[in-house]
CSV table of C-alpha atoms in Angstrom, one decimal:
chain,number,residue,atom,x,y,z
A,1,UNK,CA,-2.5,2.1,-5.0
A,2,UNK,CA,-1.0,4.9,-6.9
A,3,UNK,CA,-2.5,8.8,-8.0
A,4,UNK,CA,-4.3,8.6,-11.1
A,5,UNK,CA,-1.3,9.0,-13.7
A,6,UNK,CA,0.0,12.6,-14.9
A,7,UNK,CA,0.5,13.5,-18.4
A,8,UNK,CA,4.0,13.5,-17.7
A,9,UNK,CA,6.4,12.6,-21.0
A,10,UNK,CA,9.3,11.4,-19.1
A,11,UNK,CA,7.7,9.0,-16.7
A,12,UNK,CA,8.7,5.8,-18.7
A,13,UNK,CA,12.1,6.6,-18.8
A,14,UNK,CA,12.2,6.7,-15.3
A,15,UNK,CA,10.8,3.6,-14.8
A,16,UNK,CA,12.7,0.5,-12.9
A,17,UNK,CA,11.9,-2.0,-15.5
A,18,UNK,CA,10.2,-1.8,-19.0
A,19,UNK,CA,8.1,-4.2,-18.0
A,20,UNK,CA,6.1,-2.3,-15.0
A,21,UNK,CA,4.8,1.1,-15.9
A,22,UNK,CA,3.0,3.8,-14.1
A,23,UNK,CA,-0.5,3.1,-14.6
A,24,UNK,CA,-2.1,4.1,-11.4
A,25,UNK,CA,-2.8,0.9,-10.2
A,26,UNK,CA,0.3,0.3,-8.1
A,27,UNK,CA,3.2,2.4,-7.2
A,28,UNK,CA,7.1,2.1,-8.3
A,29,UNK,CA,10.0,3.4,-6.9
A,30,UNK,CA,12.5,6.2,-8.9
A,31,UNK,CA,10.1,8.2,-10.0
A,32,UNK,CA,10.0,12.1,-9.1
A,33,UNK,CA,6.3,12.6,-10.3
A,34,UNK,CA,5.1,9.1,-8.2
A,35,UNK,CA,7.5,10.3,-5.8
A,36,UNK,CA,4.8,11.1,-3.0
A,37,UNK,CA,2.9,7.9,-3.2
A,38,UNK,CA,5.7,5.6,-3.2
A,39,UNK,CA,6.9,7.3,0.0
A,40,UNK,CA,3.4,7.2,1.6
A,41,UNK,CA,3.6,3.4,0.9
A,42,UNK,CA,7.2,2.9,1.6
A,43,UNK,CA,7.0,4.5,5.2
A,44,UNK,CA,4.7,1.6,6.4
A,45,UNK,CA,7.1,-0.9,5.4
A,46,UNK,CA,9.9,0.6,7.2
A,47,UNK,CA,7.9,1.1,10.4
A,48,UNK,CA,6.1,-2.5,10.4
A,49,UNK,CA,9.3,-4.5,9.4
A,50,UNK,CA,10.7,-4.9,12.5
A,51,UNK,CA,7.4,-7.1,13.9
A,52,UNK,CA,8.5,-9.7,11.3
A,53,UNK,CA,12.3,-10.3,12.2
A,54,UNK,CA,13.3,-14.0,12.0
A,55,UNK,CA,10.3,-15.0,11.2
A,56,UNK,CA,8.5,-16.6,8.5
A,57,UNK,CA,6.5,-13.8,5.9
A,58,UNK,CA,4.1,-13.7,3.0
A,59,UNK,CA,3.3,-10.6,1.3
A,60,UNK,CA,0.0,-11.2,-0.3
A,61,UNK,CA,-0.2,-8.3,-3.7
A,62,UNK,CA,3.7,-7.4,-3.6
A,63,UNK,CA,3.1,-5.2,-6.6
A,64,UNK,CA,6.9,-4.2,-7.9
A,65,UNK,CA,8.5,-6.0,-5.0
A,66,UNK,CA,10.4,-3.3,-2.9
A,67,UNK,CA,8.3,-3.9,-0.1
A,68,UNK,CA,9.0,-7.9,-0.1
A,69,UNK,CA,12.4,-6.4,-0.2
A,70,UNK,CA,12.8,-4.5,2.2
A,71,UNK,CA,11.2,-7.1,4.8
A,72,UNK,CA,13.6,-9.4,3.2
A,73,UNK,CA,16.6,-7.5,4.8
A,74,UNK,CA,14.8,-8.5,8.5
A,75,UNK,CA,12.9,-11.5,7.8
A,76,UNK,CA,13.6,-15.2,8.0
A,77,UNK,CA,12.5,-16.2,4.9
A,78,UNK,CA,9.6,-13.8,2.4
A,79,UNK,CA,7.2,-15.2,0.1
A,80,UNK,CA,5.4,-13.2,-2.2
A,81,UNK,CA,2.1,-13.7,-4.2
A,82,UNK,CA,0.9,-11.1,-6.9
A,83,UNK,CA,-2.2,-11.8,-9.6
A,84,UNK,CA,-0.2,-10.2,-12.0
A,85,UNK,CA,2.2,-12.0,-14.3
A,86,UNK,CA,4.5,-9.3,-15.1
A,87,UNK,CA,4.9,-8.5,-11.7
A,88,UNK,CA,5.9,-12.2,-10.6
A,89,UNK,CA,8.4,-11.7,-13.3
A,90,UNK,CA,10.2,-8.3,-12.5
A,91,UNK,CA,10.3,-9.3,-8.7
A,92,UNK,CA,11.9,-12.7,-9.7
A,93,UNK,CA,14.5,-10.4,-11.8
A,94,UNK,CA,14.7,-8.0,-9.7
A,95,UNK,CA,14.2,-9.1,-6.0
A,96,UNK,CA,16.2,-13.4,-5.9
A,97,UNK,CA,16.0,-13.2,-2.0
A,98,UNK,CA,12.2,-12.6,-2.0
A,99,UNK,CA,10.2,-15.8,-3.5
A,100,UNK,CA,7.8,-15.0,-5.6
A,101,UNK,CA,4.2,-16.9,-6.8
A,102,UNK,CA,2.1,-16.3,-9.5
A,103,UNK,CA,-1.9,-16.9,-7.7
A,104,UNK,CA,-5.2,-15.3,-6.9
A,105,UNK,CA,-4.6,-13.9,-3.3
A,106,UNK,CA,-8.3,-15.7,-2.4
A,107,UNK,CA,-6.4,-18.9,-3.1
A,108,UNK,CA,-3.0,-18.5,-1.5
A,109,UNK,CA,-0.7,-21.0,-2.8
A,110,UNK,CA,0.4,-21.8,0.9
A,111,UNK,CA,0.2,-24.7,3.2
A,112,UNK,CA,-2.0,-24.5,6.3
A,113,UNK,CA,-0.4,-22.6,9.5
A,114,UNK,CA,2.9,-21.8,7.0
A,115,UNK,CA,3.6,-18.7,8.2
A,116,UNK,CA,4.2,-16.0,11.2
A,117,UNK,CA,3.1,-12.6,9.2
A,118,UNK,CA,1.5,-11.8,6.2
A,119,UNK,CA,1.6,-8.4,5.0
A,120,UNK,CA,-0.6,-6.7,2.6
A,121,UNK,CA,-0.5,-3.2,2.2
A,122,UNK,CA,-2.5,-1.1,-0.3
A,123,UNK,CA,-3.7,-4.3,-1.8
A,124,UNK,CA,-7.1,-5.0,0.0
A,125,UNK,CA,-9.1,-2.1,-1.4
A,126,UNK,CA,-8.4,-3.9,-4.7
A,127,UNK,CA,-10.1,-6.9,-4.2
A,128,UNK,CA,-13.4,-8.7,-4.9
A,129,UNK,CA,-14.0,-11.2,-1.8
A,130,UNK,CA,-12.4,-9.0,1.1
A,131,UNK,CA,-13.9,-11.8,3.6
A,132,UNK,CA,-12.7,-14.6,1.5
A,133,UNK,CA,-9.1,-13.1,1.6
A,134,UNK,CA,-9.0,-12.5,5.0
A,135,UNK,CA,-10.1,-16.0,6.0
A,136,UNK,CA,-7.1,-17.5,3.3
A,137,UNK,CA,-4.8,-14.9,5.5
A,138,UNK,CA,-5.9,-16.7,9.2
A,139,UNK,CA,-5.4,-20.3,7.1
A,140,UNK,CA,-1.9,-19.5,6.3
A,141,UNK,CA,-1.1,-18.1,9.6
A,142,UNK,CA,0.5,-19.8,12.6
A,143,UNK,CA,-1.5,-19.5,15.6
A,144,UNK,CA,-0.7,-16.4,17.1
A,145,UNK,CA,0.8,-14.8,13.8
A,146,UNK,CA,0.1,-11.5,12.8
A,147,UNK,CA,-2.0,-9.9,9.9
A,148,UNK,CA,-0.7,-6.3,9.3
A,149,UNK,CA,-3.0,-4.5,6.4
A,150,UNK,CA,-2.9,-0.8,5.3
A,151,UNK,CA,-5.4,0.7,2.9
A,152,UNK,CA,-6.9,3.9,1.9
A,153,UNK,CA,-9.2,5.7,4.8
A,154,UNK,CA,-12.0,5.8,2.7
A,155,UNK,CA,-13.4,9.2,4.8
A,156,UNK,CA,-10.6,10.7,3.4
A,157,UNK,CA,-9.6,9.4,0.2
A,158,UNK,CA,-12.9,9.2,-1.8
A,159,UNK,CA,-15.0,12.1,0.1
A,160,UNK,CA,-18.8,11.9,-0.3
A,161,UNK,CA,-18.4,9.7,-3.1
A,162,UNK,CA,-20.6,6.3,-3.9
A,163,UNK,CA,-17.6,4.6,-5.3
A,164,UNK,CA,-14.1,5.2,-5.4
A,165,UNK,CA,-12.2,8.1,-7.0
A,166,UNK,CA,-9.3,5.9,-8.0
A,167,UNK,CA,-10.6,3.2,-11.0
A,168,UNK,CA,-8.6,0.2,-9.8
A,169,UNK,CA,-10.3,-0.1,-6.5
A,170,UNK,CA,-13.1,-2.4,-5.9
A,171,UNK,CA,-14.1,-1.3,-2.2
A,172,UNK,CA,-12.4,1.4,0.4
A,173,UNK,CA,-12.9,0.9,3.5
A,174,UNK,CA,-13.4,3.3,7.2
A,175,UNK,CA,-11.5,2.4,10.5
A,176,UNK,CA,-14.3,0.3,11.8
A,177,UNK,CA,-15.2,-1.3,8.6
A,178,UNK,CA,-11.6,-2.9,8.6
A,179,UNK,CA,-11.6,-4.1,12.0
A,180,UNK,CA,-15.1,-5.5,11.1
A,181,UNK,CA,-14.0,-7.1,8.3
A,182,UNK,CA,-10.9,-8.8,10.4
A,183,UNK,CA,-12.8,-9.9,13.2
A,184,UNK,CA,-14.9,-11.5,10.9
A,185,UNK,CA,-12.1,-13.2,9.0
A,186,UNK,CA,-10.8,-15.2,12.3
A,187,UNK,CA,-8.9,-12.4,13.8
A,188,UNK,CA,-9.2,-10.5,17.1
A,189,UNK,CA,-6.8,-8.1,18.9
A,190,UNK,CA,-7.0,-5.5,16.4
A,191,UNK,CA,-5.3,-2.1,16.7
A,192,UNK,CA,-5.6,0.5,14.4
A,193,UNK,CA,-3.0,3.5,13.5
A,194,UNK,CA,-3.2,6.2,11.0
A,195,UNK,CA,-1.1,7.7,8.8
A,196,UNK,CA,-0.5,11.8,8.7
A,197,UNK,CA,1.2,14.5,6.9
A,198,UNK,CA,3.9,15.1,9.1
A,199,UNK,CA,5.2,19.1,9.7
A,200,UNK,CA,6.9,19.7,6.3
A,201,UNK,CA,4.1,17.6,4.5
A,202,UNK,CA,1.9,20.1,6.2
A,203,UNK,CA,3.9,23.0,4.7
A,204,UNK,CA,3.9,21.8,1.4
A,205,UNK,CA,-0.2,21.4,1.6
A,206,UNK,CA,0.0,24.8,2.3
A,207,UNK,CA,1.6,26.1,-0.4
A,208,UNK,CA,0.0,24.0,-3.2
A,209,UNK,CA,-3.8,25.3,-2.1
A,210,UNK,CA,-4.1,23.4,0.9
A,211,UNK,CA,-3.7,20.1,-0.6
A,212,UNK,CA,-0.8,18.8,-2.2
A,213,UNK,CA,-2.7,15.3,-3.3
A,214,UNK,CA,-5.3,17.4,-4.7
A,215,UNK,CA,-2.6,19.5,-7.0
A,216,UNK,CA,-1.4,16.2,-7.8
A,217,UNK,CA,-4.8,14.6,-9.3
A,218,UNK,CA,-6.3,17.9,-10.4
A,219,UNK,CA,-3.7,18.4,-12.4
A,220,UNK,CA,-3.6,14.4,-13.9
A,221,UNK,CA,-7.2,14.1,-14.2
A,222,UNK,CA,-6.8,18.2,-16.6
A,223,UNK,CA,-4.5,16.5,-18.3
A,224,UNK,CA,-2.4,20.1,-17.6
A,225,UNK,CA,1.5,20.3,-16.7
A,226,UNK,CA,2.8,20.5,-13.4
A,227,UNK,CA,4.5,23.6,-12.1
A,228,UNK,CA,7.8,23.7,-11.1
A,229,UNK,CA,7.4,24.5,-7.7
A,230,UNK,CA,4.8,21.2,-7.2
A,231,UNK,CA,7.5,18.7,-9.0
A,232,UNK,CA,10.2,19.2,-6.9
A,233,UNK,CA,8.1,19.6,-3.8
A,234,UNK,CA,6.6,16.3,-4.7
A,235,UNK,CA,10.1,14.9,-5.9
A,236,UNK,CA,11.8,15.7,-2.2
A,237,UNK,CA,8.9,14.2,-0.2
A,238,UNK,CA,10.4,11.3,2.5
A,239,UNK,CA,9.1,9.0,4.5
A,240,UNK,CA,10.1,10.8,7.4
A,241,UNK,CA,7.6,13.6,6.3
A,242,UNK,CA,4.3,10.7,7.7
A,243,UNK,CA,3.5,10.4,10.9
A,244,UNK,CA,1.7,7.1,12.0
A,245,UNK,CA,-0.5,7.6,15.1
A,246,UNK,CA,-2.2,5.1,17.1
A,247,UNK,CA,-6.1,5.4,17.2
A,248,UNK,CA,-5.3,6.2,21.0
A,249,UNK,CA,-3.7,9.3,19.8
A,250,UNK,CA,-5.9,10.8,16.8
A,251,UNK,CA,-9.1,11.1,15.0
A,252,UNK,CA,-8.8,8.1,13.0
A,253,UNK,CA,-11.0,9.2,10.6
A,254,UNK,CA,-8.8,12.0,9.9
A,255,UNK,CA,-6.1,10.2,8.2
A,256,UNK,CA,-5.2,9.5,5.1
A,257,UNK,CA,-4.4,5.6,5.3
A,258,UNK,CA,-5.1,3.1,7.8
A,259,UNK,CA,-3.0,0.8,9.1
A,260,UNK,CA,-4.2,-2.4,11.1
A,261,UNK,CA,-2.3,-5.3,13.2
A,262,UNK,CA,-4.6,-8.2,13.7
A,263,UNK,CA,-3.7,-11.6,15.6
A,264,UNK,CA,-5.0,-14.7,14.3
A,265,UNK,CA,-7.4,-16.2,16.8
C-alpha cells in the first residue's frame, strides 16, 4: 500500500530499479516524496523480524523485496511469493538471499506444513478471497507457526467511506474484522497491536494542518506542488517516529495500521 502518487517530476529518477515505479500500489524505498509510507511499512518489519530468527519464512505479496530482505538478515531461510511478474524479477536481481516465486497468493506454491512464519504485511487489503488466503497461510504453516499480517485500520484510513480511498484495495479491514477473519482461517491466539505517530510525527501533523497524510494526498489527488516545508518533513520521517502499541495499551481503533500475530491451530 502506498499514498495515491504526487505529481512529482523527479520521482522516477529516484527509483531503485526502472522496472518498479511509484504507482500507488506498493511502496519502494529511496524515495523522499514516498518517504513516509515506506517508513510506516518498514518499521513493522524491523520490530516483527526478530519472531522469525532461525526459522523457516514465507512472505506472501513481498512487493519490491526489502522486507524479504530484511528478514533475510535473521531468518533461516525466506521465500517470497508476489502476483506480479516484474516484481519476482527485481527481487531476484536485487535481493539473491531471498527466493523468490512467481504465484497467486490463494495458491501458495508451498508444500504442506513447509514453514514456521509467514509474513504478509500491507498485502491482505489487496486481495479478492481474504478467507481463501488465510486458510493457504494455516496449510503452509507448521503446527504452532505463526501468521503476522499488518493492514490499513480501515476506521482510520478510509473514514465514512463505502469503499476504499486508495484504488488498489479490494477490502480494508477494523481490528475485530481481522481477528475474525483469522479465527476463521484456522488460527487462534490472536493479538492485535497498532501502529501510532510517535512524538515528532505528532509535531509534524501539527504543522501541516493537523494531518501530515492528509497534506500528502490532498495535494496528489490536486494534482498541486508540495511546499517545501512538507518535502523535507516527509523526506526525514524514520521508523523510529511509529509507535506500535498493544491493544492492551490503546484504542485500537485509533490507529493508523493494524498489526496481528496469529498461531496456527
Amino acid at each position: 500500500m502506498s499514498a495515491i502518487v504526487p505529481n512529482t517530476p523527479d520521482r522516477i529518477d529516484h527509483a531503485v530499479d526502472p522496472g518498479l515505479t511509484l504507482t500507488g500500489e506498493r511502496t519502494i524505498p529511496d524515495l523522499d516524496i514516498e518517504n513516509y509510507w515506506f517508513r510506516r511499512h518498514e518499521v513493522v518489519y524491523e520490530r516483527l523480524a526478530p519472531r522469525c530468527a532461525d526459522l523457516d519464512v514465507l512472505e506472501a505479496g513481498c512487493g519490491e523485496g526489502y522486507g524479504a530482505d530484511l528478514i533475510a538478515g535473521v531468518a533461516r531461510r525466506v521465500v517470497a511469493v508476489d502476483y506480479d511478474q516484474s516484481a519476482v524479477t527485481h527481487v531476484r536481481r536485487r535481493y539473491p538471499r531471498v527466493q523468490v516465486l512467481h504465484a497467486n497468493l490463494t495458491e501458495l506454491p508451498l508444500p504442506d506444513a513447509s514453514v514456521d512464519v509467514v509474513v504478509n504485511f500491507q498485502v491482505i487489503e489487496h486481495l479478492w478471497d481474504q478467507g481463501q488466503f488465510i486458510r493457504e497461510c494455516a496449510r503452509v504453516l507448521r503446527p504452532a507457526g505463526l501468521l503476522m499480517v499488518s493492514t490499513p485500520n480501515r476506521i482510520t484510513f478510509s473514514p465514512g467511506r463505502d469503499t476504499p480511498i486508495n484504488p488498489f484495495h479490494t477490502r480494508e479491514l477494523n481490528a475485530d474484522e481481522l481477528t475474525e477473519l483469522l479465527l476463521d482461517g484456522g488460527f487462534g491466539d490472536v493479538s492485535m497491536s497498532g501502529l501510532f505517530h510517535g512524538p515528532r510525527l505528532q509535531e509534524m501533523d501539527a504543522r501541516h494542518g493537523g494531518s501530515i497524510i492528509d497534506a500528502q494526498i490532498e495535494r496528489a489527488v490536486a494534482d498541486a506542488p508540495w511546499s517545501p516545508e512538507l518535502v523535507a518533513d516527509v523526506a526525514a520521517v524514520a521508523t523510529a517516529d511509529f509507535d506500535l502499541l498493544d491493544r492492551a495499551v490503546c484504542d485500537i481503533d485509533d490507529s493508523l495500521d493494524l498489526v496481528a500475530i496469529a498461531v496456527r491451530r
